[in-house]
Coordinates of C-alpha atoms and ligand atoms in Angstrom, one line a residue:
M1 CA -27.9 -107.0 -62.4
A2 CA -25.0 -109.4 -63.7
D3 CA -27.1 -109.1 -67.5
A4 CA -23.4 -108.1 -68.6
A5 CA -22.8 -111.5 -67.9
V6 CA -25.4 -113.4 -69.0
K7 CA -25.5 -114.7 -72.7
A8 CA -27.7 -116.4 -75.8
P9 CA -26.5 -120.0 -75.9
A10 CA -23.2 -120.1 -77.2
A11 CA -21.5 -121.1 -80.7
A12 CA -19.8 -124.6 -80.0
E13 CA -16.4 -123.9 -80.3
E14 CA -17.2 -121.3 -77.0
V15 CA -19.5 -123.9 -75.0
Q16 CA -15.6 -124.7 -72.9
D17 CA -15.5 -121.0 -71.8
L18 CA -19.8 -121.2 -70.2
T19 CA -21.4 -122.0 -67.3
D20 CA -25.2 -122.2 -66.2
G21 CA -27.3 -122.3 -63.5
F22 CA -26.7 -125.7 -62.9
H23 CA -23.4 -125.9 -62.3
L24 CA -23.1 -122.7 -60.7
V25 CA -25.5 -124.2 -58.1
I26 CA -23.5 -127.3 -57.7
D27 CA -20.3 -125.2 -58.0
A28 CA -21.1 -123.3 -55.1
M29 CA -22.4 -125.6 -52.2
K30 CA -18.6 -127.8 -53.3
L31 CA -17.1 -124.5 -52.8
N32 CA -18.6 -124.1 -49.0
G33 CA -18.2 -128.1 -48.3
I34 CA -21.1 -129.4 -49.1
H35 CA -21.0 -132.1 -50.3
T36 CA -25.2 -134.3 -50.2
I37 CA -28.4 -133.5 -50.8
Y38 CA -31.6 -134.9 -49.2
G39 CA -34.2 -134.4 -52.3
V40 CA -36.7 -135.5 -54.7
P41 CA -36.0 -135.5 -58.2
G42 CA -38.9 -134.1 -60.8
I43 CA -39.6 -130.9 -63.3
P44 CA -37.0 -127.6 -62.7
I45 CA -34.6 -130.0 -60.5
T46 CA -34.1 -133.3 -62.2
D47 CA -31.0 -132.4 -64.5
L48 CA -29.7 -130.6 -60.7
G49 CA -29.7 -133.8 -58.7
R50 CA -27.6 -135.1 -62.0
M51 CA -25.4 -132.5 -62.6
A52 CA -24.6 -133.3 -59.2
Q53 CA -24.2 -136.9 -57.7
A54 CA -22.2 -136.8 -61.2
A55 CA -20.2 -133.7 -60.2
G56 CA -19.4 -135.7 -56.6
I57 CA -21.9 -134.8 -54.1
R58 CA -24.2 -137.3 -52.7
V59 CA -27.2 -136.8 -53.5
L60 CA -29.7 -139.0 -51.1
S61 CA -33.8 -139.6 -53.3
F62 CA -36.4 -140.1 -51.2
R63 CA -39.7 -140.6 -51.6
H64 CA -41.9 -138.2 -50.3
E65 CA -40.3 -134.3 -48.8
Q66 CA -40.6 -134.4 -45.6
N67 CA -38.7 -136.9 -45.0
A68 CA -35.6 -135.6 -47.1
G69 CA -36.4 -132.0 -44.9
Y70 CA -35.8 -134.3 -41.7
A71 CA -32.8 -135.2 -42.7
A72 CA -31.4 -132.7 -43.9
A73 CA -32.6 -130.9 -40.8
I74 CA -30.7 -133.5 -38.5
A75 CA -28.0 -133.4 -40.7
G76 CA -27.3 -130.0 -39.9
F77 CA -27.7 -131.4 -36.0
L78 CA -25.4 -133.5 -36.6
T79 CA -22.8 -131.5 -38.5
K80 CA -23.3 -127.6 -37.9
K81 CA -23.2 -127.6 -41.1
P82 CA -26.6 -126.7 -43.3
G83 CA -28.6 -129.5 -43.8
V84 CA -30.2 -129.2 -47.8
C85 CA -33.3 -130.4 -48.9
L86 CA -34.0 -130.2 -52.7
T87 CA -37.9 -130.8 -53.7
V88 CA -40.7 -129.2 -56.6
S89 CA -42.1 -127.1 -57.0
A90 CA -45.2 -126.4 -54.7
P91 CA -46.2 -129.0 -53.6
G92 CA -42.9 -131.2 -53.7
F93 CA -41.8 -127.7 -51.8
L94 CA -45.0 -127.7 -49.4
N95 CA -44.0 -131.4 -48.5
G96 CA -40.9 -129.9 -47.9
L97 CA -41.7 -126.8 -45.8
T98 CA -43.0 -129.0 -42.9
A99 CA -39.6 -130.1 -42.2
L100 CA -38.1 -126.3 -42.2
A101 CA -40.6 -124.9 -39.9
H102 CA -39.7 -127.8 -37.5
A103 CA -35.2 -127.5 -38.5
T104 CA -36.1 -123.3 -37.6
T105 CA -37.7 -123.9 -34.4
N106 CA -35.3 -126.1 -33.5
C107 CA -33.1 -124.5 -34.0
F108 CA -31.3 -126.7 -36.5
P109 CA -29.5 -125.2 -39.6
M110 CA -30.7 -126.6 -42.8
I111 CA -31.6 -124.8 -46.3
L112 CA -34.6 -125.8 -48.3
I113 CA -33.5 -125.4 -52.2
S114 CA -36.9 -125.0 -54.4
G115 CA -36.8 -125.1 -58.4
S116 CA -40.3 -122.9 -58.9
S117 CA -42.3 -121.6 -61.4
E118 CA -41.7 -119.0 -63.5
R119 CA -42.4 -115.0 -61.7
E120 CA -44.4 -113.5 -64.5
I121 CA -46.9 -116.7 -64.7
V122 CA -46.5 -116.8 -61.1
D123 CA -47.9 -113.1 -59.8
L124 CA -50.5 -112.4 -62.8
Q125 CA -51.4 -115.6 -61.5
Q126 CA -51.5 -117.0 -65.3
G127 CA -51.7 -121.1 -63.7
D128 CA -48.4 -122.4 -64.3
Y129 CA -47.6 -125.5 -63.6
E130 CA -47.3 -126.1 -59.9
E131 CA -47.4 -122.3 -59.7
M132 CA -47.1 -120.8 -56.6
D133 CA -46.0 -117.3 -55.2
Q134 CA -43.0 -119.8 -53.2
L135 CA -40.8 -117.3 -51.5
A136 CA -44.6 -115.4 -49.9
I137 CA -45.1 -118.4 -48.4
A138 CA -41.6 -119.5 -46.9
K139 CA -40.9 -116.3 -45.8
P140 CA -42.9 -116.9 -42.2
L141 CA -41.8 -119.9 -41.7
C142 CA -38.7 -120.2 -41.8
K143 CA -35.5 -117.8 -40.3
A144 CA -34.4 -115.9 -43.9
A145 CA -35.3 -116.9 -47.1
Y146 CA -34.2 -115.6 -50.9
R147 CA -34.6 -116.3 -53.9
V148 CA -32.0 -116.0 -57.0
L149 CA -32.4 -114.4 -60.4
H150 CA -29.5 -113.8 -62.2
A151 CA -27.5 -116.5 -62.3
A152 CA -24.7 -114.6 -61.7
D153 CA -26.0 -114.2 -58.4
I154 CA -25.8 -117.2 -57.4
G155 CA -22.7 -117.1 -55.0
I156 CA -24.3 -114.6 -53.4
G157 CA -27.8 -116.5 -52.8
F158 CA -25.8 -119.6 -51.5
A159 CA -23.9 -117.1 -49.5
R160 CA -26.2 -115.3 -48.0
A161 CA -28.2 -118.9 -47.2
I162 CA -25.7 -120.0 -45.7
R163 CA -24.9 -117.3 -43.1
A164 CA -28.4 -117.4 -42.2
A165 CA -28.8 -121.1 -41.6
V166 CA -25.0 -121.5 -39.6
S167 CA -24.8 -118.2 -37.8
G168 CA -26.4 -117.1 -34.5
R169 CA -29.5 -119.1 -34.3
P170 CA -29.2 -121.0 -36.4
G171 CA -32.5 -122.3 -37.8
G172 CA -34.1 -123.4 -41.8
V173 CA -33.7 -121.0 -44.7
Y174 CA -35.3 -121.1 -48.2
L175 CA -33.4 -120.6 -51.1
D176 CA -36.0 -120.0 -54.5
L177 CA -34.1 -121.5 -57.6
P178 CA -36.9 -120.9 -60.7
A179 CA -36.5 -123.2 -63.1
K180 CA -35.4 -120.3 -66.3
L181 CA -32.2 -119.5 -64.3
F182 CA -30.6 -122.8 -64.4
G183 CA -30.4 -123.1 -68.0
Q184 CA -28.7 -119.1 -68.0
V185 CA -25.5 -118.7 -69.8
M186 CA -22.2 -117.1 -68.5
N187 CA -18.4 -117.0 -68.8
A188 CA -17.2 -119.6 -67.4
E189 CA -15.3 -117.3 -65.3
A190 CA -17.0 -114.5 -64.8
G191 CA -18.7 -117.5 -63.0
R192 CA -16.7 -118.8 -60.9
K193 CA -15.4 -115.3 -59.9
S194 CA -19.4 -114.7 -58.9
L195 CA -19.1 -117.5 -56.5
V196 CA -18.5 -117.1 -52.9
Q197 CA -16.6 -119.0 -49.9
V198 CA -18.3 -118.1 -47.2
I199 CA -16.0 -117.2 -45.0
D200 CA -16.0 -118.2 -40.6
P201 CA -19.6 -119.1 -41.6
A202 CA -20.7 -118.8 -37.9
P203 CA -18.3 -116.5 -35.8
A204 CA -17.7 -116.6 -31.9
Q205 CA -19.8 -114.9 -30.0
I206 CA -17.6 -114.3 -27.1
P207 CA -19.2 -113.1 -23.6
A208 CA -18.6 -109.7 -21.7
P209 CA -16.5 -110.7 -18.5
A210 CA -18.9 -108.9 -16.6
A211 CA -22.0 -111.4 -17.4
V212 CA -19.2 -114.3 -17.2
K213 CA -18.5 -113.2 -13.7
R214 CA -22.5 -112.4 -12.5
A215 CA -23.1 -115.8 -13.9
L216 CA -20.4 -117.2 -11.3
D217 CA -21.3 -115.3 -8.7
V218 CA -25.2 -116.6 -8.5
L219 CA -23.3 -119.9 -8.8
K220 CA -21.4 -119.5 -6.1
G221 CA -24.2 -118.0 -3.7
A222 CA -26.0 -121.3 -4.5
K223 CA -27.6 -124.4 -2.2
R224 CA -29.2 -126.5 -4.1
P225 CA -27.4 -126.0 -8.0
L226 CA -28.5 -127.2 -11.3
I227 CA -27.1 -127.7 -14.8
I228 CA -29.6 -128.1 -17.7
L229 CA -28.3 -129.5 -20.7
G230 CA -30.5 -129.0 -24.1
K231 CA -29.7 -129.7 -27.4
G232 CA -28.3 -126.1 -28.1
A233 CA -25.5 -127.3 -26.1
A234 CA -25.4 -130.5 -28.0
Y235 CA -25.1 -129.1 -31.3
A236 CA -22.6 -126.4 -30.4
Q237 CA -19.5 -129.7 -30.3
A238 CA -18.3 -128.2 -26.8
D239 CA -18.5 -131.4 -25.4
D240 CA -14.7 -131.9 -23.4
A241 CA -15.6 -127.8 -22.5
I242 CA -18.9 -128.9 -21.4
R243 CA -17.8 -131.9 -19.8
T244 CA -14.3 -129.6 -17.4
F245 CA -16.9 -127.0 -16.8
V246 CA -19.3 -129.7 -15.0
E247 CA -17.1 -131.3 -13.6
K248 CA -15.4 -128.2 -11.4
S249 CA -18.6 -127.0 -10.7
G250 CA -19.8 -130.4 -9.2
V251 CA -23.3 -129.5 -9.8
P252 CA -25.4 -132.0 -10.6
F253 CA -26.6 -131.5 -14.8
L254 CA -30.3 -133.0 -16.4
P255 CA -29.8 -134.4 -19.6
M256 CA -33.1 -132.5 -22.0
S257 CA -33.9 -135.5 -24.3
M258 CA -31.0 -134.6 -26.9
A259 CA -29.0 -133.5 -25.4
K260 CA -28.0 -137.3 -23.4
G261 CA -25.1 -138.6 -24.1
L262 CA -23.2 -135.1 -23.6
L263 CA -21.7 -135.7 -20.5
P264 CA -23.0 -140.4 -20.1
D265 CA -26.1 -140.9 -18.4
T266 CA -24.1 -143.3 -16.5
H267 CA -22.3 -139.7 -14.3
P268 CA -22.5 -139.4 -10.6
Q269 CA -23.2 -136.2 -11.2
C270 CA -26.3 -136.8 -13.9
A271 CA -30.0 -136.7 -12.0
G272 CA -31.8 -137.6 -14.9
A273 CA -33.6 -140.4 -13.1
A274 CA -34.4 -137.5 -10.3
R275 CA -36.4 -135.0 -12.5
S276 CA -39.1 -134.0 -10.0
T277 CA -36.9 -133.4 -7.2
V278 CA -33.7 -131.1 -8.9
L279 CA -37.0 -128.9 -10.3
K280 CA -38.8 -128.6 -7.4
D281 CA -35.8 -128.4 -5.2
S282 CA -33.2 -126.4 -6.8
D283 CA -32.7 -122.4 -6.1
V284 CA -31.1 -122.2 -8.7
V285 CA -30.6 -123.3 -12.1
M286 CA -28.3 -122.5 -15.0
M287 CA -29.5 -123.3 -19.0
I288 CA -27.2 -124.0 -21.4
G289 CA -28.6 -124.2 -24.9
A290 CA -32.3 -125.5 -23.1
R291 CA -35.1 -122.4 -23.4
L292 CA -37.4 -122.9 -20.5
N293 CA -40.7 -123.5 -22.5
W294 CA -43.7 -126.5 -22.6
L295 CA -40.7 -128.8 -22.4
L296 CA -39.7 -127.3 -18.9
S297 CA -43.0 -126.3 -17.8
H298 CA -42.1 -122.5 -19.0
G299 CA -39.9 -122.1 -15.2
K300 CA -42.9 -121.7 -13.4
G301 CA -46.0 -123.3 -11.7
R302 CA -45.9 -127.1 -9.6
T303 CA -43.8 -128.3 -11.4
W304 CA -40.7 -126.0 -10.6
G305 CA -42.0 -125.9 -6.7
D306 CA -42.4 -123.1 -4.4
A307 CA -39.3 -122.3 -3.6
P308 CA -38.1 -119.2 -4.9
K309 CA -34.7 -119.8 -7.2
K310 CA -32.7 -117.9 -9.4
F311 CA -31.7 -118.8 -13.7
V312 CA -28.6 -118.4 -15.4
Q313 CA -29.2 -119.1 -18.7
I314 CA -26.1 -119.8 -21.6
D315 CA -27.6 -118.7 -25.3
I316 CA -26.5 -117.6 -28.9
E317 CA -29.6 -115.8 -28.9
P318 CA -30.2 -112.9 -26.4
R319 CA -33.9 -111.9 -27.3
E320 CA -34.1 -116.1 -25.4
M321 CA -33.5 -114.0 -21.9
D322 CA -36.9 -113.8 -19.6
S323 CA -38.5 -115.6 -22.1
N324 CA -40.7 -117.0 -19.9
V325 CA -39.2 -116.3 -16.7
E326 CA -36.9 -113.6 -15.1
I327 CA -33.3 -114.0 -15.7
A328 CA -30.5 -113.3 -12.9
A329 CA -27.2 -114.0 -15.4
P330 CA -28.4 -113.5 -18.3
V331 CA -24.4 -115.2 -20.5
V332 CA -25.2 -114.0 -24.3
G333 CA -22.6 -115.8 -26.5
D334 CA -22.2 -119.6 -28.0
I335 CA -22.2 -122.4 -25.6
G336 CA -18.0 -122.5 -26.9
S337 CA -17.3 -119.3 -25.8
C338 CA -19.4 -119.6 -23.0
V339 CA -17.5 -122.4 -21.3
A340 CA -14.2 -121.4 -21.9
A341 CA -14.9 -118.8 -20.3
L342 CA -16.8 -119.9 -17.4
N343 CA -14.1 -122.8 -17.3
E344 CA -11.4 -119.3 -17.1
A345 CA -13.0 -117.4 -14.6
M346 CA -13.7 -120.2 -11.9
G347 CA -10.0 -121.1 -11.3
G348 CA -8.8 -123.8 -10.2
N349 CA -10.4 -124.4 -6.6
W350 CA -14.1 -123.9 -7.0
A351 CA -16.2 -125.2 -4.1
P352 CA -18.5 -128.1 -4.2
P353 CA -22.4 -127.0 -4.3
P354 CA -22.8 -128.8 -0.3
A355 CA -23.2 -131.8 0.6
D356 CA -26.7 -132.9 1.4
W357 CA -28.4 -131.9 -2.1
T358 CA -25.8 -133.3 -3.9
G359 CA -26.5 -136.1 -1.3
A360 CA -29.9 -135.9 -1.6
V361 CA -29.7 -135.6 -5.7
K362 CA -27.7 -139.3 -6.0
A363 CA -30.2 -140.6 -2.7
K364 CA -33.8 -139.8 -5.1
R365 CA -31.8 -140.8 -8.2
D366 CA -30.5 -144.1 -6.9
E367 CA -34.4 -145.0 -5.0
N368 CA -35.7 -144.1 -8.8
V369 CA -32.7 -146.3 -10.8
T370 CA -33.7 -149.2 -8.1
K371 CA -37.4 -148.7 -8.6
M372 CA -37.3 -149.6 -12.2
A373 CA -34.7 -152.5 -12.3
P374 CA -37.2 -155.3 -11.8
R375 CA -39.7 -153.7 -14.2
L376 CA -36.8 -154.1 -17.0
M377 CA -35.8 -157.7 -16.8
N378 CA -39.8 -158.8 -17.0
N379 CA -39.7 -161.8 -20.2
K380 CA -43.1 -161.2 -20.7
S381 CA -44.6 -162.2 -24.0
P382 CA -46.7 -160.3 -25.7
M383 CA -43.9 -157.8 -24.0
D384 CA -44.6 -154.8 -22.9
Y385 CA -43.1 -151.3 -22.7
H386 CA -40.4 -151.8 -19.8
G387 CA -39.7 -155.8 -20.8
A388 CA -38.7 -154.4 -24.6
L389 CA -36.7 -151.7 -23.4
G390 CA -35.2 -153.6 -20.7
A391 CA -33.7 -156.5 -23.9
L392 CA -33.0 -152.9 -26.3
R393 CA -30.9 -150.7 -23.6
A394 CA -28.6 -153.6 -22.7
I395 CA -27.8 -153.4 -27.0
I396 CA -27.0 -148.9 -26.3
A397 CA -24.6 -149.7 -23.3
E398 CA -22.4 -152.2 -25.1
R399 CA -23.4 -149.7 -28.3
P400 CA -22.7 -146.6 -27.2
D401 CA -21.4 -145.7 -31.2
A402 CA -24.5 -146.0 -32.2
I403 CA -27.0 -143.8 -32.8
L404 CA -30.7 -143.9 -31.3
V405 CA -33.5 -142.4 -33.4
N406 CA -36.8 -142.8 -31.3
E407 CA -40.4 -141.4 -32.0
G408 CA -43.7 -142.4 -30.7
A409 CA -45.6 -141.5 -27.7
N410 CA -45.5 -143.9 -24.7
T411 CA -42.2 -145.4 -27.0
L412 CA -41.1 -142.0 -27.4
D413 CA -41.1 -141.1 -23.5
L414 CA -40.9 -144.5 -22.2
T415 CA -37.1 -144.8 -24.7
R416 CA -35.8 -141.6 -22.9
G417 CA -36.6 -142.7 -19.3
V418 CA -34.6 -146.0 -19.4
I419 CA -32.5 -146.0 -22.0
D420 CA -29.0 -144.1 -20.9
I421 CA -27.0 -142.1 -23.6
Y422 CA -23.0 -141.9 -23.0
Q423 CA -21.7 -140.1 -26.2
P424 CA -22.3 -136.4 -27.2
R425 CA -25.5 -135.9 -30.1
K426 CA -25.7 -139.9 -30.0
R427 CA -30.1 -139.1 -29.2
L428 CA -31.4 -137.9 -31.7
D429 CA -35.8 -137.1 -30.9
V430 CA -38.8 -135.8 -32.1
G431 CA -37.5 -132.2 -30.7
T432 CA -39.3 -129.1 -30.0
W433 CA -43.0 -129.6 -31.7
G434 CA -43.0 -133.5 -30.6
V435 CA -43.4 -134.8 -33.6
M436 CA -44.3 -137.5 -35.4
G437 CA -42.7 -138.6 -38.7
I438 CA -39.0 -137.5 -38.5
G439 CA -37.6 -141.0 -37.6
M440 CA -36.7 -142.5 -41.1
G441 CA -35.7 -139.1 -42.0
S442 CA -32.7 -138.6 -38.7
A443 CA -32.3 -142.7 -39.3
I444 CA -31.6 -141.8 -43.1
A445 CA -28.8 -138.7 -42.0
A446 CA -27.6 -140.7 -39.4
A447 CA -26.7 -143.3 -41.2
V448 CA -24.7 -141.3 -44.2
E449 CA -23.3 -138.4 -42.3
T450 CA -21.9 -140.0 -39.0
G451 CA -21.7 -143.9 -40.5
K452 CA -23.0 -145.4 -37.7
P453 CA -24.7 -148.0 -36.8
V454 CA -28.5 -146.3 -36.3
L455 CA -31.2 -148.3 -34.3
C456 CA -34.5 -147.0 -34.2
I457 CA -37.4 -147.4 -31.1
E458 CA -40.9 -145.9 -33.1
G459 CA -43.9 -146.0 -32.1
D460 CA -46.2 -147.6 -35.4
S461 CA -48.2 -144.5 -35.5
A462 CA -44.7 -142.7 -35.2
F463 CA -43.3 -145.3 -38.1
G464 CA -46.3 -144.3 -40.1
F465 CA -45.3 -141.2 -41.5
S466 CA -42.2 -142.3 -43.2
G467 CA -42.9 -146.1 -43.2
M468 CA -42.2 -146.1 -47.1
E469 CA -38.6 -144.4 -46.7
V470 CA -37.9 -148.6 -45.1
E471 CA -37.3 -148.5 -49.3
T472 CA -35.4 -145.4 -49.5
I473 CA -33.3 -147.0 -46.3
C474 CA -32.4 -150.9 -48.8
R475 CA -31.7 -148.9 -51.4
Y476 CA -28.9 -147.3 -49.9
S477 CA -28.3 -150.3 -48.8
L478 CA -27.5 -148.6 -44.5
P479 CA -26.9 -150.4 -41.3
I480 CA -30.1 -149.5 -39.6
C481 CA -32.1 -151.1 -37.4
I482 CA -36.0 -150.4 -37.0
V483 CA -37.4 -151.8 -34.1
I484 CA -41.6 -150.7 -33.3
F485 CA -43.2 -151.4 -30.7
N486 CA -46.2 -152.7 -32.6
N487 CA -49.2 -151.7 -29.2
D488 CA -52.0 -152.0 -32.2
G489 CA -52.3 -148.1 -31.9
I490 CA -51.9 -144.9 -30.7
Y491 CA -50.6 -144.8 -27.2
R492 CA -53.2 -147.5 -26.8
G493 CA -54.3 -150.3 -29.2
V494 CA -57.4 -151.0 -27.3
D495 CA -59.6 -148.0 -27.8
V496 CA -63.8 -149.3 -28.5
N497 CA -65.8 -146.6 -30.9
S498 CA -68.9 -146.4 -28.9
A499 CA -71.5 -145.9 -32.2
G500 CA -70.9 -148.1 -35.5
S501 CA -68.9 -150.2 -37.2
D502 CA -66.1 -147.8 -38.0
P503 CA -63.1 -148.7 -35.3
A504 CA -62.2 -146.3 -32.8
T505 CA -59.8 -142.8 -34.0
T506 CA -56.6 -144.2 -31.9
V507 CA -56.8 -148.0 -33.1
F508 CA -54.8 -149.7 -36.6
V509 CA -55.1 -153.0 -37.9
K510 CA -54.7 -155.7 -34.6
G511 CA -51.0 -158.5 -35.1
A512 CA -49.9 -156.4 -38.1
R513 CA -46.3 -157.5 -39.4
Y514 CA -44.8 -154.1 -40.3
D515 CA -41.5 -156.9 -40.6
K516 CA -42.7 -157.7 -44.2
M517 CA -42.5 -153.9 -44.7
I518 CA -39.4 -153.9 -45.2
E519 CA -38.9 -157.8 -46.7
A520 CA -40.5 -156.2 -50.1
F521 CA -37.3 -153.9 -50.7
G522 CA -34.7 -156.7 -49.9
G523 CA -34.5 -156.2 -46.4
H524 CA -34.1 -158.6 -43.6
G525 CA -37.6 -158.9 -41.2
V526 CA -38.7 -160.4 -38.3
N527 CA -41.5 -160.8 -35.9
A528 CA -40.1 -160.5 -32.3
T529 CA -42.7 -161.1 -29.1
T530 CA -40.9 -161.5 -26.4
P531 CA -37.4 -159.4 -25.3
D532 CA -35.4 -161.5 -25.2
E533 CA -36.3 -162.5 -29.1
L534 CA -35.8 -158.9 -30.1
K535 CA -32.2 -158.7 -28.3
R536 CA -31.4 -162.0 -30.1
A537 CA -33.0 -160.2 -33.6
V538 CA -31.6 -157.0 -32.7
N539 CA -27.6 -158.3 -31.4
A540 CA -27.0 -159.6 -35.6
A541 CA -29.6 -156.1 -37.1
M542 CA -25.9 -153.9 -35.6
D543 CA -23.5 -157.1 -36.0
S544 CA -24.7 -157.5 -40.7
G545 CA -25.3 -153.5 -40.7
K546 CA -28.3 -154.8 -43.5
P547 CA -31.4 -152.7 -43.3
T548 CA -33.1 -154.8 -40.3
L549 CA -37.4 -154.2 -39.7
I550 CA -38.6 -155.4 -36.3
N551 CA -42.2 -155.8 -35.6
A552 CA -41.9 -156.1 -31.0
V553 CA -44.8 -157.0 -29.9
I554 CA -46.2 -154.9 -27.1
D555 CA -49.1 -155.4 -24.9
P556 CA -52.1 -153.3 -26.5
A557 CA -53.4 -151.9 -23.2
A558 CA -49.8 -151.5 -21.5
G559 CA -49.8 -147.1 -23.4
S560 CA -51.8 -144.6 -21.1
E561 CA -53.0 -141.7 -23.4
S562 CA -50.1 -139.4 -24.4
G563 CA -47.5 -142.0 -22.6
R564 CA -45.9 -138.5 -20.3
I565 CA -48.0 -136.0 -21.2
G566 CA -51.4 -136.6 -20.9
N567 CA -52.1 -133.6 -19.1
L568 CA -52.2 -131.6 -21.6
N569 CA -55.2 -132.7 -23.5
P570 CA -58.4 -130.1 -22.8
Q571 CA -61.0 -131.6 -21.0
S572 CA -64.5 -131.5 -22.0
A573 CA -67.1 -131.2 -19.9
L574 CA -69.4 -133.7 -21.9
R575 CA -67.9 -136.2 -23.1
K576 CA -69.7 -139.7 -23.0
K577 CA -67.1 -142.4 -21.0
Ligands
ADP1 P1 -33.9 -128.2 -25.5 O1 -34.7 -128.6 -25.9 O2 -33.0 -129.4 -25.5 O3 -34.4 -127.6 -24.5 P2 -34.1 -126.1 -26.9 O4 -34.6 -126.4 -28.9 O5 -35.2 -125.6 -26.5 O6 -33.0 -127.0 -26.1 O7 -33.0 -124.8 -27.1 C1 -31.4 -125.0 -27.9 C2 -30.4 -123.6 -28.2 O8 -29.7 -123.6 -27.8 C3 -31.9 -122.1 -28.5 O9 -32.1 -121.6 -27.3 C4 -30.4 -122.0 -29.2 O10 -30.3 -121.0 -29.2 C5 -29.6 -122.4 -28.6 N1 -28.1 -122.3 -29.4 C6 -28.2 -122.9 -29.8 N2 -26.7 -123.2 -30.0 C7 -26.3 -122.4 -29.9 C8 -24.6 -121.8 -29.7 N3 -24.2 -123.0 -30.8 N4 -24.9 -121.4 -28.5 C9 -25.4 -120.6 -27.9 N5 -26.4 -121.9 -27.9 C10 -27.5 -121.9 -29.3
TZD2 N1 -49.2 -135.7 -35.9 C1 -47.7 -134.9 -36.5 C2 -47.4 -135.1 -37.2 N2 -47.2 -135.2 -35.1 C3 -48.0 -135.2 -33.9 N3 -47.1 -135.0 -32.2 C4 -49.6 -136.1 -33.8 C5 -49.7 -135.6 -34.8 C6 -50.1 -136.7 -32.5 N4 -50.1 -137.9 -32.2 C7 -48.7 -137.5 -31.0 O1 -48.1 -136.4 -30.2 S1 -48.0 -139.3 -30.4 C8 -48.9 -139.7 -31.4 C9 -49.3 -139.6 -32.3 C10 -50.4 -139.4 -33.3 C11 -48.6 -141.3 -31.8 C12 -48.6 -142.2 -30.4 O2 -49.0 -143.5 -31.1 P1 -46.8 -144.7 -31.7 O3 -46.7 -144.7 -29.8 O4 -47.9 -145.4 -32.0 O5 -46.5 -144.3 -32.1 P2 -47.3 -144.9 -28.7 O6 -46.2 -146.4 -28.3 O7 -48.4 -146.6 -29.3 O8 -47.7 -144.4 -27.5
MG3 MG1 -48.6 -147.1 -31.3

């Protein structure tokens, strides 16, 4: 389209008046406040990374694109701006694609930018270097996918990518930049004019007053109301309005995993420790930025009990309504606007829920907390999960602004239950898919985007998916402390192969010393065998801010198959015991 503005490389005296694809890409990002790129260099984007760095963009080079992609995804969650991942063509692109799909599934704004091969050769399938029709492959796995063929369209390409990522329900966007684009030269002034600063990229979506009134009417009629806060509510950064709404309503709230800390887990209305009871016994459930997917048993079945329930749902995506069960009061809009409208419409004197309900929730919660307390204080060696988590729980209580990254099976489920979170967006984990491998990418982005200390609690299997990034952590001297719950395997370290000499499928090398891995790169490694040792080592690491990896020796028999979701395993009637 803008071919007229594209010129052949000019004579030396004209060079100052020219720009090219490389510079336009960088200028488009800077103009839109994108100051960080997570990626892996190579043909055709090596120089793009160099030039971006020279132009003041922070470019973090990873060891594998998937981890760079997970970093970009969580950067999007933390900042409400698209996190950018930059990869090379075909294999690098594919490595980044898992993270792009993960971002889309989790409603995190992210842009995967990949260099690609020559269109003419790719389309005739003539076997170019790293040939692949990347745009076609990305399309079904993300919210939107675009390709830019002309330097003059780079500005529009970025504007479209940014808007698609952050407006409405956020998600992943693929931006295909063929190698030839970077070298295209055009008049500098025309280039500058072609760039677009995206105005109001995620416009407020105000809910209809009638929908707000309907929601409050349903809530008012409840005898046993419950509010469920999801990671969409954490993402929205409407923390004060949400807190006001929850406190004004007096309704018990249940935070989904990454919504923990939106209000502190120690808040008197928090029903986290009474989860089964509130799901089963509630009669009205208001979902704020949470979906009734598998994580909430689709809103039906045993988890939810037999008593009839009405659902109120606040979400920016209208099609989310009635996806699993009937929604009695859908409120469609952005959470900030919706919750502000609810607060406004509630007025000054909202009657709290019946005291027998709030009393019953509190009693159940106190009972469960009391039951757990002695287990968290055990000082066994090798440690069990509760002993180790008892030590780590106190550390987060003393450092509420630290960010907790968490993945694994038992390591995930038990950490989620035991470690209280006190501030919004301080818990980052496996998200909607329960994906292993988010650990190091999430930790790096958390440290880079927030400057806060990061504590990773990682299953030994989970860690293995992104473990090579400890070099990246050391290279950038990031304040990250990794604790590996080393139980010699996936779920448990005691499985035995009933036929043959190969190890069982779920076990790893016994007594492995993960702490030695970080020492290879100049980081600090510790082997911890008791909760006291673990606590001391983590405290020292958090004080020093130095990259640290602690191998926490966990009893191989302590875990259970698939942690808390063993029920999702299909059963074979023919399985030999
Ligand atoms: P969780 O796993 O914590 O239950 P989900 O990822 O399932 O959370 O749900 C998040 C929901 O939040 C999605 O349905 C998404 O559309 C919604 N959402 C994300 N951002 C916003 C926002 N700013 N305003 C309203 N809804 C949002
Ligand atoms: N691959 C990917 C990408 N995601 C997954 N979720 C899995 C495989 C399957 N899986 C789980 O769901 S948890 C898990 C795997 C391999 C590892 C559990 O072992 P762990 O934790 O060492 O991380 P625990 O404490 O031993 O249970
Ligand atoms: Mg393990």
